[in-house]
Amino acid sequence: MHERVMRVLEFDKIKEQLAEHVSSSLGRDKAVKLTPSSDFAEVVRLQEETDEAANVLRIKGNIPLGGIFDIRAHIKRAAIGGMLSPYELMQVASTVHASRQMKRFIEAVSEEEISIPILVDYAEQIIVLAELEESIKMAIDDNGEVLDGASEVLRSLRHQLRTKEARVREKLESMIRSSNASKMLSDAIITIRNDRFVIPVKQEYRSHYGGMIHDQSASGQTLFIEPQMVVELNNELQGIRIKEEQEIQRILIELTVKVAEQQPELETIVDILTELDFMFAKARYAKKIKASKPLMNNEGRISLNKARHPLIPIDEVVANDMNIGIDFTTIVITGPNTGGKTVTLKTVGLCTLMAQAGLQVPAYDGSEMAVFDEVYADIGDEQSIEQSLSTFSSHMVNIVEILKSVHYNSLVLFDELGAGTDPQEGAALAISILDEVYKRGARVIATTHYPELKAYGYNREGVSNASVEFDVETLSPTYKLLIGVPGRSNAFEISRRLGLNESVIENARSHISADTNQIENMIASLENSRRQAESERDEAHDYLQDAERLHKDLQKEMIEFYEHKDRMFEKASEEASELIENAKAEAEKIIRDLRKMRIEKQAEVKEHELIEARRKLEEAAPPKIVKKSAVKAANKKHTLSPGDEVKVISFGQKGTLIAKKSDGLWEVQIGILKMKVEESDLEYLGSPKQEQKRHLATVKGRDYHVSLELDLRGERYENALMRVEKYIDDALLAAYPRVSIIHGKGTGALRQGVQEYLKNHRSVKRIRFGDAGEGGTGVTIVEFK
């Protein structure tokens, strides 16, 4: 991409905002150097990376990317034999620790069955250098100081240092606490000069303490003297410090060698952490601007849903839809100044650059972006004083350069095309330039003030007009983009609103040509029609939402009703069963008594009469209700599949399975209704194949199974009539008194053909349309003789 285009579209500001979301200098460098790619496969991969990071960020909220440093220079110096400082070694250990934490985090996320193949691949490339990390942390603390435990020698030397320092301080403190110290010392303190312990002595008492003078105050009245009695101890301290420094250097060199040995692994870690930091920076930025992943294509299609300019605050910007490359490849936008035309151009151009750089775009889900080889833009007044170029000349220089290289896979943005010169010549030149770019197959969006270009979209195939809306009532633009409607002049309406005399306005209108007035009236009519269509669409959407809500509420209430009915029926059945059981027990007692009486008194009560009485008593018991657990057991014997006939237990209705949904529900056709039902609420009745076998094995007659309705929706006219003929024969053989034929409303041709056939059938008594609850005019009810 051209640097000038990225500057004009303000892509640099996007990179600055992106850099605010990195976790390290590594990510910042990559953000600052970000450029769009024109390779389709690479762009798709970059978008997948950002989307994975966004998913992880949404689920986990945060990621362990702290403690990362740019250690590339440290690694290089260690590899060529240099010695790293304690602070540099600490940065190496911290970066290694961060890589280990990130690897563990990604592995944990992947175990939660979250699909993150790109992150998993990066994690697999990270080599865990736990031994190097531990060696450095055992020797150096988080502040870059070498620890006493770095080696036994260092521990011993530092112990000696502390002991010697204590002895020196003890001797000096005895001096400053003496009776005459307050007279001879400027201050009763012990301080350090040139790494040696000294005391501040007044100039006139310098000879009292002897020893060495290391410094004096600015006034010269105080001398910092190392008394003779501690000179030897200070000498010993210096000797120990030299040994300490030598031991520290030995430790640092040893650790530096370990870093050099892991050079390839450390360089890989730095590269991977750079990519991970940058990926999650893109995800954080997408979250900030409420962006979404666009679907990428290499066919020049752009479809933005409610797109916003990312550099305008969300609470101020107006979102717009934008489509190009599907029905048309050129858009000409007209409208008033400050109406948002240039912002629209920049929004499309900037979203394109962002998408091709792997950034998500500030638009709703489902947006689609194309990968272009080049994006060209001639936006703004960039005249050069040094070159003495006018506004028109400056624009033409840019356009000439664009026309030299534009081709079919280019996006071209023209702002105020042909402006800055004679209107007639400028309009003619604008049309010619648009024609030339259109012939080359490029995608073009141009803004203009010229009325001649309003007709351009009507006279050219593949070109569409567009405009930015202007509210005459408030005398301000709405910044809303209208595709397919050219902008119209609002000068007369604005003048009238501002109080200009009507006679002046009418006089001005008389100077406008009839064609111009006709075009303006046509545009006004289009705008009114659009507003009405939008209003009706919004109203229809509200009705649809209300209908869906009512449907869900009704379905819920029906389920609750049938569940309540089943519970009440089950309760009543149990009560009746209990009463009958009691009655049976009482009857058994009476029968026993009767038998006893027959035996004892030779009564004429026959045995078969007693058996018949018991049988009638048992038949009086109500049928047991089959509970859902039994239905589940029955369903387990058969795996439900589309086409099976089932009973919806909660409704008590028969239906046919259509398809199984992803949420575990089945879509069931019950008459003319379709609804989603849980599998546990379905009882398997049979399948079409079983019905066919039963049909072949059984003589057609009163027991032959035929559905009470025939659904013809979606059938061709000839096939539908053949099905009706066969169905009527089957229904007559099954001895049905009445059946339903579902033909739908549609154009009415199928309905009329079905009813004509039925009227002439010798076995049909009468036909009628269904009632409101039966499907209305979409269903014909047939009664047989």
C-alpha positions as a printed Julia matrix, in Angstrom:
785×3 Matrix{Float64}:
   0.0     0.0     0.0
   1.14    3.55   -0.75
   2.38    5.55    2.25
   0.42    8.57    1.05
  -2.86    6.63    0.97
  -2.32    5.3     4.5
  -1.55    8.84    5.65
  -4.61   10.34    3.93
  -6.88    7.65    5.39
  -5.24    8.16    8.83
  -4.1     4.58    9.21
  -1.18    5.86   11.32
  -3.67    6.99   13.97
  -5.13    3.49   14.04
  -1.64    2.11   14.68
  -1.12    4.63   17.49
  -4.36    3.52   19.16
  -3.41   -0.13   18.65
  -0.01    0.44   20.29
  -1.8     1.54   23.48
  -3.0    -2.05   24.02
   0.31   -3.94   23.85
   1.98   -5.5    26.89
   5.62   -5.04   25.9
   7.99   -3.08   23.7
   8.05   -6.12   21.4
   4.34   -5.74   20.65
   4.68   -1.97   20.33
   7.36   -2.29   17.64
   5.15   -4.68   15.68
   2.12   -2.39   16.02
   4.07    0.66   14.83
   5.38   -1.24   11.79
   1.96   -2.72   10.88
   1.08   -2.56    7.17
  -1.87   -4.03    5.24
  -1.23   -7.19    3.23
  -2.53   -7.87   -0.29
  -2.04  -11.64    0.01
  -5.48  -13.24    0.5
  -4.25  -16.31    2.41
  -2.16  -14.17    4.75
  -5.05  -11.79    5.44
  -7.35  -14.72    6.27
  -4.72  -16.12    8.66
  -4.24  -12.73   10.33
  -8.01  -12.39   10.83
  -8.16  -15.9    12.31
  -5.36  -14.96   14.73
  -7.22  -11.87   15.91
 -10.49  -13.78   16.24
  -8.87  -16.52   18.35
  -7.33  -13.95   20.66
 -10.67  -12.11   20.91
 -12.48  -15.36   21.83
  -9.94  -16.16   24.56
 -10.12  -12.6    25.88
 -13.92  -12.77   25.96
 -13.96  -16.09   27.82
 -11.01  -15.6    30.18
 -11.07  -11.82   30.6
  -7.31  -11.52   30.99
  -4.09  -13.24   29.89
  -0.64  -13.62   31.52
   1.45  -11.39   29.26
   3.29   -9.43   31.95
   7.05   -9.47   32.48
   8.05   -9.54   28.79
  11.2    -7.65   27.74
  12.98   -7.13   24.46
  16.04   -9.3    25.17
  17.22   -9.66   21.57
  20.24   -7.38   22.17
  21.07   -9.29   25.38
  21.03  -12.62   23.55
  23.23  -11.29   20.76
  25.81   -9.84   23.17
  25.91  -13.05   25.19
  26.43  -15.06   21.99
  29.5   -13.0    21.0
  31.15  -13.35   24.42
  30.03  -10.24   26.29
  28.95  -10.21   29.92
  25.35   -9.39   30.82
  24.54   -7.15   33.76
  22.41   -8.45   36.64
  19.46   -6.36   35.39
  19.76   -7.77   31.87
  19.91  -11.32   33.23
  16.82  -10.57   35.31
  15.01   -9.47   32.12
  16.02  -12.74   30.43
  14.65  -14.78   33.35
  11.45  -12.72   33.47
  10.84  -13.23   29.72
  11.49  -16.98   30.01
   9.06  -17.12   32.94
   6.42  -15.21   30.93
   6.77  -17.67   28.03
   6.31  -20.6    30.4
   3.22  -19.0    31.96
   1.75  -18.26   28.53
   2.38  -21.8    27.32
   0.64  -23.21   30.4
  -2.28  -20.79   29.97
  -2.86  -21.73   26.32
  -2.7   -25.45   27.11
  -5.25  -24.99   29.9
  -7.61  -23.08   27.6
  -7.33  -25.73   24.87
  -8.21  -28.45   27.39
 -11.54  -26.68   27.94
 -12.48  -27.71   24.37
 -12.12  -24.15   23.06
 -10.9   -24.21   19.46
  -7.64  -22.21   19.35
  -5.42  -24.04   16.81
  -3.21  -21.02   16.04
  -2.48  -20.3    19.7
  -1.84  -23.99   20.37
   0.65  -24.05   17.48
   2.47  -21.03   18.94
   2.5   -22.64   22.4
   4.01  -25.85   21.03
   6.93  -23.84   19.61
   7.81  -22.39   23.04
  10.69  -24.32   24.65
  10.47  -24.39   28.43
  13.84  -23.18   29.8
  13.06  -23.81   33.46
  16.69  -24.63   34.34
  18.0   -21.34   32.91
  15.23  -19.39   34.62
  15.92  -21.06   37.97
  19.72  -20.52   37.69
  19.23  -16.78   37.13
  16.57  -16.37   39.83
  18.74  -18.24   42.37
  21.51  -15.68   41.77
  19.66  -12.39   41.01
  16.57  -10.86   42.62
  13.75   -8.96   40.87
  15.56   -5.63   41.37
  18.65   -6.81   39.49
  20.8    -7.33   42.62
  23.11  -10.35   42.96
  21.95  -12.46   45.93
  24.24  -13.7    48.71
  23.25  -17.26   47.83
  24.55  -16.97   44.27
  27.63  -18.91   45.48
  29.18  -20.09   48.73
  32.2   -17.85   48.15
  29.99  -14.78   47.73
  28.02  -15.66   50.84
  31.27  -15.92   52.85
  32.68  -12.66   51.49
  29.52  -10.71   52.26
  29.47  -12.16   55.77
  33.05  -10.9    56.23
  32.06   -7.5    54.84
  29.22   -7.12   57.3
  31.48   -8.16   60.19
  34.26   -5.72   59.25
  31.78   -2.88   58.65
  30.3    -3.49   62.08
  33.75   -3.25   63.7
  34.57   -0.01   61.84
  31.23    1.55   62.81
  31.72    0.45   66.39
  35.1     2.24   66.63
  33.82    5.39   64.93
  30.71    5.51   67.09
  32.92    5.42   70.2
  34.68    8.51   68.83
  31.55   10.51   68.08
  30.11    9.66   71.54
  33.21   10.9    73.41
  32.94   13.97   75.71
  34.79   16.37   73.43
  33.26   15.11   70.16
  30.52   17.73   70.13
  33.21   20.44   70.17
  35.47   18.94   67.47
  32.87   17.39   65.08
  30.54   19.33   62.79
  27.92   16.61   63.25
  27.84   13.4    65.25
  27.38   11.08   62.24
  29.32    8.42   60.32
  29.39    8.8    56.55
  31.19    7.32   53.55
  33.65    8.91   51.13
  35.48    6.96   48.39
  33.99    3.71   49.77
  35.65    4.35   53.17
  34.02    5.21   56.49
  34.77    8.79   57.7
  33.58   11.37   60.27
  33.0    15.18   59.74
  35.71   17.06   61.69
  35.96   20.82   62.09
  38.91   22.39   60.27
  40.7    23.52   63.46
  40.7    19.99   64.97
  42.01   18.09   61.91
  45.21   17.0    63.68
  43.41   15.57   66.69
  42.19   12.4    64.91
  45.09   11.91   62.51
  44.47    9.6    59.55
  43.45   10.6    55.98
  41.36   13.46   54.63
  38.99   12.23   51.88
  36.81   15.3    51.27
  35.79   18.7    52.62
  32.6    20.76   52.69
  31.91   23.56   50.22
  32.87   26.18   52.81
  36.04   24.34   53.76
  35.08   24.45   57.46
  34.43   20.69   57.65
  36.83   17.92   56.69
  35.77   14.29   56.15
  38.57   12.38   57.91
  39.26    8.66   58.14
  40.8     8.38   61.63
  44.07    6.51   61.92
  42.58    3.88   64.2
  40.19    2.63   61.43
  42.49    2.93   58.42
  43.59   -0.67   58.64
  40.05   -1.92   59.03
  38.94    0.12   55.99
  41.85   -1.37   54.03
  40.63   -4.84   54.89
  37.11   -3.86   53.83
  38.38   -2.68   50.46
  40.21   -5.96   49.92
  37.05   -7.93   50.64
  35.01   -5.7    48.3
  37.44   -6.34   45.46
  37.09  -10.1    46.01
  33.29   -9.65   46.13
  33.31   -7.82   42.8
  35.49  -10.51   41.23
  33.11  -13.24   42.47
  30.08  -11.33   41.13
  31.73  -11.04   37.72
  32.5   -14.76   37.75
  28.8   -15.51   38.51
  27.56  -13.13   35.81
  29.9   -14.62   33.2
  28.74  -18.12   34.13
  25.07  -17.11   33.74
  25.83  -15.26   30.51
  27.36  -18.43   29.07
  24.17  -20.31   29.91
  22.16  -17.65   28.09
  24.45  -17.95   25.04
  23.98  -21.74   25.0
  20.19  -21.23   24.71
  20.4   -18.58   21.98
  18.13  -20.35   19.37
  15.52  -21.25   21.97
  15.5   -17.74   23.44
  15.17  -16.13   20.01
  12.18  -18.41   19.28
  10.62  -17.43   22.62
  11.02  -13.73   21.79
   9.47  -14.2    18.34
   6.5   -16.17   19.72
   5.86  -13.71   22.56
   5.99  -10.86   20.04
   3.27  -12.53   17.97
   1.15  -13.35   21.03
   1.44   -9.85   22.44
   0.45   -8.38   19.07
  -2.46  -10.81   18.62
  -3.98   -9.9    21.97
  -3.31   -6.2    21.4
  -5.45   -6.47   18.23
  -8.14   -8.27   20.24
  -8.14   -5.61   22.99
  -8.36   -2.85   20.38
 -11.27   -4.63   18.67
 -13.07   -4.79   22.0
 -12.47   -1.09   22.63
 -13.95    0.04   19.29
 -16.64   -2.69   19.35
 -15.34   -4.28   16.17
 -16.16   -7.67   14.63
 -14.41  -10.17   12.4
 -15.21   -9.57    8.71
 -15.64  -12.4     6.22
 -12.81  -11.94    3.69
 -13.09  -12.51   -0.07
 -10.86  -11.89   -3.1
 -13.73  -11.03   -5.44
 -14.03   -7.29   -4.72
 -17.16   -7.5    -2.53
 -17.62   -5.06    0.36
 -20.68   -5.36    2.59
 -20.49   -3.35    5.8
 -23.33   -3.55    8.32
 -23.65   -0.42   10.46
 -20.02    0.56    9.89
 -18.49    3.38   11.96
 -15.39    5.5    11.46
 -13.02    4.14   14.15
 -11.47    7.52   14.93
 -14.79    9.21   15.75
 -16.15    8.58   19.3
 -18.78    5.84   19.36
 -21.35    8.09   21.04
 -20.99   10.69   18.26
 -20.49    8.71   15.04
 -23.41    7.69   12.79
 -23.28    4.08   11.62
 -24.05    3.35    7.96
 -24.5     0.32    5.71
 -22.28    0.14    2.64
 -22.39   -2.37   -0.21
 -20.31   -2.44   -3.38
 -19.09   -5.14   -5.74
 -22.32   -7.17   -5.72
 -24.94   -5.41   -7.86
 -22.71   -2.48   -8.8
 -19.01   -1.62   -8.76
 -19.23    2.18   -8.7
 -21.01    4.49   -6.25
 -21.48    8.21   -6.81
 -22.33   10.05   -3.57
 -23.93   13.47   -3.73
 -25.09   15.76   -0.96
 -24.34   19.0     0.92
 -21.01   20.02    2.4
 -20.28   18.74    5.94
 -22.89   16.07    5.28
 -20.56   13.13    5.81
 -19.51   12.23    2.26
 -15.78   12.38    2.98
 -16.25   10.48    6.26
 -18.03    7.74    4.31
 -15.1     7.5     1.87
 -12.6     7.32    4.71
 -14.67    4.77    6.61
 -14.69    2.35    3.66
 -11.01    2.95    2.9
  -9.9     2.68    6.52
 -11.97   -0.47    7.15
 -10.34   -2.02    4.07
  -6.83   -1.22    5.31
  -7.69   -2.48    8.81
  -9.13   -5.74    7.5
  -6.1    -6.37    5.27
  -3.83   -5.69    8.26
  -5.59   -8.36   10.33
  -7.63   -5.92   12.44
 -11.32   -6.39   13.03
 -13.57   -3.67   11.58
 -15.95   -1.36   13.5
 -19.14   -2.86   12.09
 -21.76   -5.47   13.01
 -21.2    -9.21   12.64
 -21.72  -10.58    9.14
 -19.82   -7.78    7.41
 -17.72   -8.78    4.4
 -14.5    -7.19    3.16
 -12.4    -7.71    0.02
  -8.62   -8.04   -0.29
  -7.38   -5.51   -2.86
  -3.94   -5.32   -4.44
  -3.98   -1.55   -3.98
  -6.16    1.13   -2.42
  -6.01    4.54   -4.13
  -7.4     7.71   -2.59
  -7.66   11.3    -3.77
  -9.11   12.98   -0.71
  -8.75   16.53    0.58
  -6.99   19.67   -0.64
  -3.32   18.78   -0.87
  -2.1    21.58   -3.14
   1.62   22.28   -2.93
   2.72   25.92   -2.5
   6.24   24.97   -3.48
   5.0    23.56   -6.78
   2.53   26.45   -7.21
  -0.28   23.97   -7.86
  -3.93   24.95   -7.57
  -6.5    22.73   -5.88
  -7.62   21.37   -9.24
  -4.03   20.76  -10.39
  -3.19   18.98   -7.14
  -6.15   16.64   -7.55
  -5.29   15.98  -11.19
  -1.68   15.07  -10.31
  -3.03   12.41   -7.94
  -5.61   11.17  -10.44
  -3.0    10.88  -13.21
  -0.86    8.71  -10.93
  -3.9     6.58  -10.04
  -4.85    6.02  -13.69
  -1.32    4.82  -14.47
  -1.66    1.7   -12.29
  -5.31    1.1   -11.38
  -6.69   -2.31  -12.41
  -9.55   -4.73  -11.7
  -8.45   -5.58   -8.15
  -8.16   -1.99   -6.93
 -10.3     0.17   -4.66
 -10.41    3.82   -5.74
 -11.76    6.66   -3.59
 -12.38   10.07   -5.23
 -13.4    13.04   -3.08
 -15.07   15.93   -4.94
 -14.08   14.55   -8.33
 -13.56   17.3   -10.9
 -13.89   20.14   -8.39
 -11.9    23.38   -8.59
 -12.55   24.23  -12.23
 -15.38   25.25  -14.59
 -18.52   23.27  -13.54
 -19.34   22.02  -17.04
 -15.79   20.99  -17.84
 -15.32   19.56  -14.35
 -18.49   17.44  -14.63
 -17.5    16.15  -18.08
 -14.03   15.31  -16.85
 -15.44   13.53  -13.78
 -17.71   11.38  -15.95
 -14.83   10.49  -18.26
 -12.55    9.54  -15.35
 -15.27    7.39  -13.77
 -15.87    5.65  -17.11
 -12.15    4.9   -17.48
 -11.78    3.42  -13.99
 -15.04    1.5   -14.37
 -13.8    -0.07  -17.64
 -10.75   -1.42  -15.83
 -13.0    -3.26  -13.37
 -11.95   -1.4   -10.22
 -14.28   -0.71   -7.29
 -14.93    3.05   -7.16
 -16.59    5.37   -4.64
 -16.71    9.03   -5.64
 -18.26   12.13   -4.09
 -19.32   15.16   -6.1
 -21.45   18.31   -6.16
 -22.15   18.22   -9.88
 -25.85   17.68  -10.73
 -24.81   16.06  -14.04
 -23.44   13.08  -12.08
 -26.81   12.47  -10.44
 -27.99   11.0   -13.76
 -24.73    9.06  -14.17
 -25.95    6.21  -11.96
 -29.11    5.82  -14.05
 -27.32    5.84  -17.4
 -24.55    3.32  -16.56
 -24.95   -0.35  -15.73
 -23.04   -1.31  -12.61
 -23.2     2.21  -11.17
 -25.37    3.31   -8.23
 -26.26    6.7    -6.86
 -26.02    7.47   -3.17
 -26.45   10.53   -0.99
 -26.11   11.79    2.54
 -29.39   12.77    4.14
 -30.15   16.38    5.09
 -32.88   17.37    7.56
 -34.5    20.53    6.21
 -36.47   21.0     9.44
 -33.33   21.34   11.57
 -31.15   22.67    8.74
 -28.51   20.08    9.57
 -27.22   16.85    8.05
 -28.12   13.5     9.62
 -24.91   11.86    8.28
 -27.02    8.91    7.14
 -25.97    7.32    3.85
 -28.74    6.45    1.37
 -27.74    3.92   -1.3
 -29.7     4.21   -4.57
 -30.98    7.73   -3.94
 -29.08   10.72   -5.38
 -28.69   13.84   -3.27
 -30.83   16.82   -4.09
 -30.29   20.52   -3.7
 -31.89   21.91   -0.55
 -31.12   25.57   -1.31
 -34.75   26.63   -1.81
 -36.04   24.74    1.25
 -33.23   26.07    3.45
 -33.81   29.63    2.2
 -37.53   29.32    2.93
 -36.83   28.02    6.45
 -34.48   30.95    7.04
 -37.2    33.44    6.04
 -36.38   34.38    2.45
 -39.33   35.96    0.67
 -41.4    33.4    -1.25
 -41.5    35.6    -4.37
 -37.71   35.64   -4.48
 -37.64   31.84   -4.17
 -40.23   31.41   -6.96
 -38.29   33.81   -9.2
 -35.14   31.77   -8.58
 -37.03   28.54   -9.33
 -38.07   29.97  -12.72
 -34.43   30.16  -13.73
 -34.01   26.42  -13.17
 -34.55   24.2   -16.2
 -37.52   21.88  -16.41
 -35.26   18.84  -16.45
 -33.55   19.93  -13.25
 -36.92   20.52  -11.55
 -38.1    17.11  -12.72
 -34.98   15.43  -11.32
 -35.33   17.26   -8.0
 -39.0    16.22   -7.75
 -38.09   12.63   -8.57
 -35.42   12.59   -5.86
 -37.85   14.07   -3.34
 -40.38   11.36   -4.24
 -37.72    8.68   -3.8
 -36.81   10.03   -0.39
 -40.46   10.03    0.72
 -40.91    6.48   -0.57
 -37.77    5.38    1.25
 -38.88    6.92    4.54
 -42.29    5.24    4.21
 -40.69    1.88    3.39
 -38.35    2.16    6.38
 -41.24    3.06    8.65
 -43.31    0.11    7.39
 -40.31   -2.21    7.72
 -39.76   -1.13   11.34
 -43.48   -1.57   12.06
 -43.48   -5.03   10.48
 -40.4    -5.95   12.49
 -42.17   -4.89   15.69
 -45.24   -6.95   14.76
 -43.04   -9.96   14.03
 -41.32   -9.68   17.4
 -44.7    -9.38   19.15
 -46.0   -12.41   17.24
 -42.95  -14.48   18.11
 -43.25  -13.48   21.76
 -46.96  -14.36   21.8
 -46.23  -17.68   20.08
 -43.63  -18.58   22.7
 -45.96  -17.52   25.54
 -48.84  -19.5    24.04
 -46.68  -22.56   23.53
 -45.47  -22.31   27.13
 -49.03  -21.95   28.42
 -50.2   -24.92   26.32
 -47.43  -27.1    27.72
 -48.28  -26.0    31.26
 -51.97  -26.67   30.61
 -51.41  -30.18   29.28
 -48.98  -30.97   32.08
 -51.57  -29.78   34.61
 -54.25  -31.78   32.82
 -52.09  -34.92   32.9
 -51.36  -34.43   36.6
 -55.06  -33.96   37.39
 -56.04  -36.94   35.25
 -53.37  -39.09   36.84
 -54.49  -38.02   40.29
 -58.13  -38.76   39.43
 -57.13  -42.11   37.94
 -55.22  -43.02   41.08
 -58.18  -42.04   43.26
 -60.56  -44.04   41.05
 -58.21  -47.04   41.09
 -58.05  -46.84   44.85
 -61.86  -46.76   45.11
 -62.2   -49.71   42.72
 -59.54  -51.67   44.59
 -61.52  -51.1    47.76
 -64.68  -52.13   45.94
 -62.95  -55.25   44.57
 -61.79  -56.18   48.02
 -65.31  -55.74   49.34
 -66.7   -57.73   46.39
 -64.22  -60.55   46.99
 -65.36  -60.67   50.59
 -68.98  -60.83   49.47
 -68.14  -63.59   46.93
 -66.39  -65.58   49.64
 -69.43  -65.19   51.83
 -71.7   -66.3    48.95
 -69.57  -69.39   48.32
 -69.69  -70.18   51.99
 -73.46  -69.76   51.99
 -73.76  -72.01   48.9
 -71.81  -74.73   50.56
 -73.46  -74.42   53.95
 -77.01  -73.71   52.84
 -77.01  -75.23   49.32
 -77.76  -71.82   47.75
 -78.24  -71.68   43.97
 -75.22  -69.46   43.05
 -73.31  -70.84   40.06
 -69.46  -70.53   39.76
 -69.44  -69.05   36.26
 -71.7   -66.25   37.47
 -69.15  -65.38   40.18
 -66.31  -65.34   37.61
 -68.29  -63.11   35.25
 -69.05  -60.67   38.11
 -65.32  -60.44   38.97
 -64.41  -59.84   35.3
 -66.89  -56.98   34.98
 -65.53  -55.47   38.16
 -61.96  -55.56   36.78
 -63.07  -53.99   33.48
 -64.5   -51.08   35.41
 -61.0   -50.03   36.52
 -59.66  -46.96   34.63
 -56.67  -47.46   32.3
 -53.25  -46.74   33.78
 -51.52  -43.58   32.55
 -48.28  -44.23   30.7
 -45.66  -41.94   32.24
 -42.83  -40.3    30.36
 -40.34  -42.74   31.86
 -42.14  -45.54   30.05
 -42.14  -43.49   26.86
 -38.38  -42.98   27.19
 -37.93  -46.71   27.54
 -39.99  -47.26   24.4
 -38.07  -44.6    22.51
 -34.77  -46.24   23.46
 -35.82  -49.28   21.43
 -36.0   -47.03   18.36
 -33.71  -44.14   17.44
 -35.88  -41.27   16.29
 -35.23  -39.98   12.78
 -36.84  -37.45   10.41
 -40.05  -38.8     8.92
 -41.08  -40.85   11.97
 -44.63  -40.51   13.22
 -44.74  -39.53   16.89
 -47.14  -38.43   19.58
 -46.43  -35.16   21.42
 -47.29  -36.28   24.94
 -47.82  -32.82   26.46
 -50.3   -31.89   23.67
 -51.77  -35.32   23.08
 -51.39  -34.75   19.32
 -49.83  -36.86   16.57
 -47.19  -35.4    14.31
 -44.26  -36.08   11.98
 -40.6   -35.44   12.78
 -39.0   -32.92   10.38
 -35.45  -32.4    11.67
 -33.38  -32.5    14.85
 -32.05  -29.14   16.0
 -28.6   -28.44   17.44
 -30.03  -27.67   20.89
 -31.39  -31.21   21.29
 -34.97  -30.32   20.29
 -36.98  -31.88   17.44
 -38.95  -29.86   14.91
 -42.37  -31.53   14.65
 -45.11  -30.97   12.06
 -48.51  -31.12   13.83
 -51.17  -30.44   11.23
 -50.27  -27.09    9.67
 -48.18  -26.06   12.67
 -44.47  -26.56   13.19
 -42.99  -26.41   16.67
 -39.88  -27.42   18.6
 -40.38  -30.22   21.16
 -38.01  -31.96   23.57
 -37.24  -35.59   22.71
 -38.46  -36.7    26.16
 -41.9   -35.31   25.24
 -42.17  -37.53   22.12
 -43.59  -41.05   21.86
 -42.56  -43.06   18.78
 -45.53  -44.43   16.81
 -44.05  -45.66   13.54
 -42.04  -44.79   10.45
 -42.96  -44.4     6.76
 -41.09  -47.61    5.85
 -43.08  -49.64    8.39
 -46.29  -48.15    7.05
 -45.3   -49.18    3.5
 -44.59  -52.74    4.65
 -47.9   -52.83    6.51
 -49.56  -51.5     3.36
 -48.12  -54.36    1.29
 -48.9   -57.02    3.88
 -52.47  -55.97    4.68
 -55.58  -56.05    2.55
 -56.83  -52.52    2.21
 -59.94  -52.0     4.23
 -61.26  -50.46    7.39
 -58.03  -51.29    9.3
 -55.68  -49.79    6.67
 -53.73  -46.87    8.18
 -54.14  -43.57    6.3
 -53.33  -40.11    7.65
 -56.3   -37.83    8.26
 -54.65  -35.08    6.23
 -52.68  -34.69    3.01
 -50.05  -31.96    2.75
 -49.53  -30.73   -0.87
 -47.45  -27.62   -0.14
 -44.41  -27.4    -2.4
 -45.8   -29.97   -4.89
 -46.06  -29.36   -8.63
 -49.61  -29.1    -9.96
 -49.66  -32.45  -11.82
 -48.03  -34.39   -8.98
 -50.41  -32.81   -6.48
 -53.52  -33.98   -8.37
 -52.1   -37.51   -8.67
 -51.5   -37.57   -4.91
 -55.03  -36.29   -4.24
 -56.56  -39.04   -6.4
 -54.62  -41.79   -4.6
 -55.26  -40.28   -1.18
 -59.04  -40.09   -1.7
 -59.08  -43.78   -2.7
 -57.05  -44.75    0.4
 -59.27  -42.64    2.7
 -62.42  -44.32    1.28
 -60.88  -47.78    1.84
 -60.07  -46.77    5.42
 -63.74  -45.74    5.81
 -62.92  -42.2     6.98
 -65.94  -39.87    7.12
 -63.85  -36.74    6.66
 -60.27  -35.74    5.73
 -58.22  -32.53    5.31
 -56.17  -31.51    2.26
 -53.53  -28.82    2.91
 -52.76  -26.91   -0.28
 -51.71  -23.53    1.13
 -52.86  -20.14   -0.11
 -50.21  -19.1    -2.65
 -51.53  -18.01   -6.02
 -54.68  -20.13   -5.67
 -54.01  -22.32   -8.73
 -53.37  -25.49   -6.71
 -56.37  -24.82   -4.47
 -58.69  -24.34   -7.43
 -57.44  -27.5    -9.18
 -57.88  -29.63   -6.06
 -61.39  -28.35   -5.42
 -62.46  -28.87   -9.06
 -61.33  -32.49   -8.85
 -63.16  -33.05   -5.53
 -66.41  -31.48   -6.78
 -66.52  -34.03   -9.62
 -65.67  -37.08   -7.45
 -68.65  -39.42   -7.05
 -67.87  -40.3    -3.41
 -67.42  -36.73   -2.14
 -70.47  -35.43   -0.31
 -69.3   -31.82    0.11
 -66.18  -29.69    0.52
 -65.45  -26.51    2.47
 -62.54  -24.3     3.57
 -61.08  -24.9     7.0
 -62.14  -22.8     9.95
 -59.76  -20.3    11.56
 -58.37  -23.01   13.83
 -58.12  -25.53   10.96
 -55.97  -23.44    8.58
 -58.52  -21.18    6.87
 -58.41  -20.99    3.08
 -55.13  -22.89    3.02
 -57.01  -26.14    3.85
 -59.96  -27.89    2.17
 -62.15  -30.16    4.36
 -63.6   -33.14    2.44
 -66.69  -35.07    3.67
 -67.57  -38.44    2.09
 -71.0   -39.93    1.32
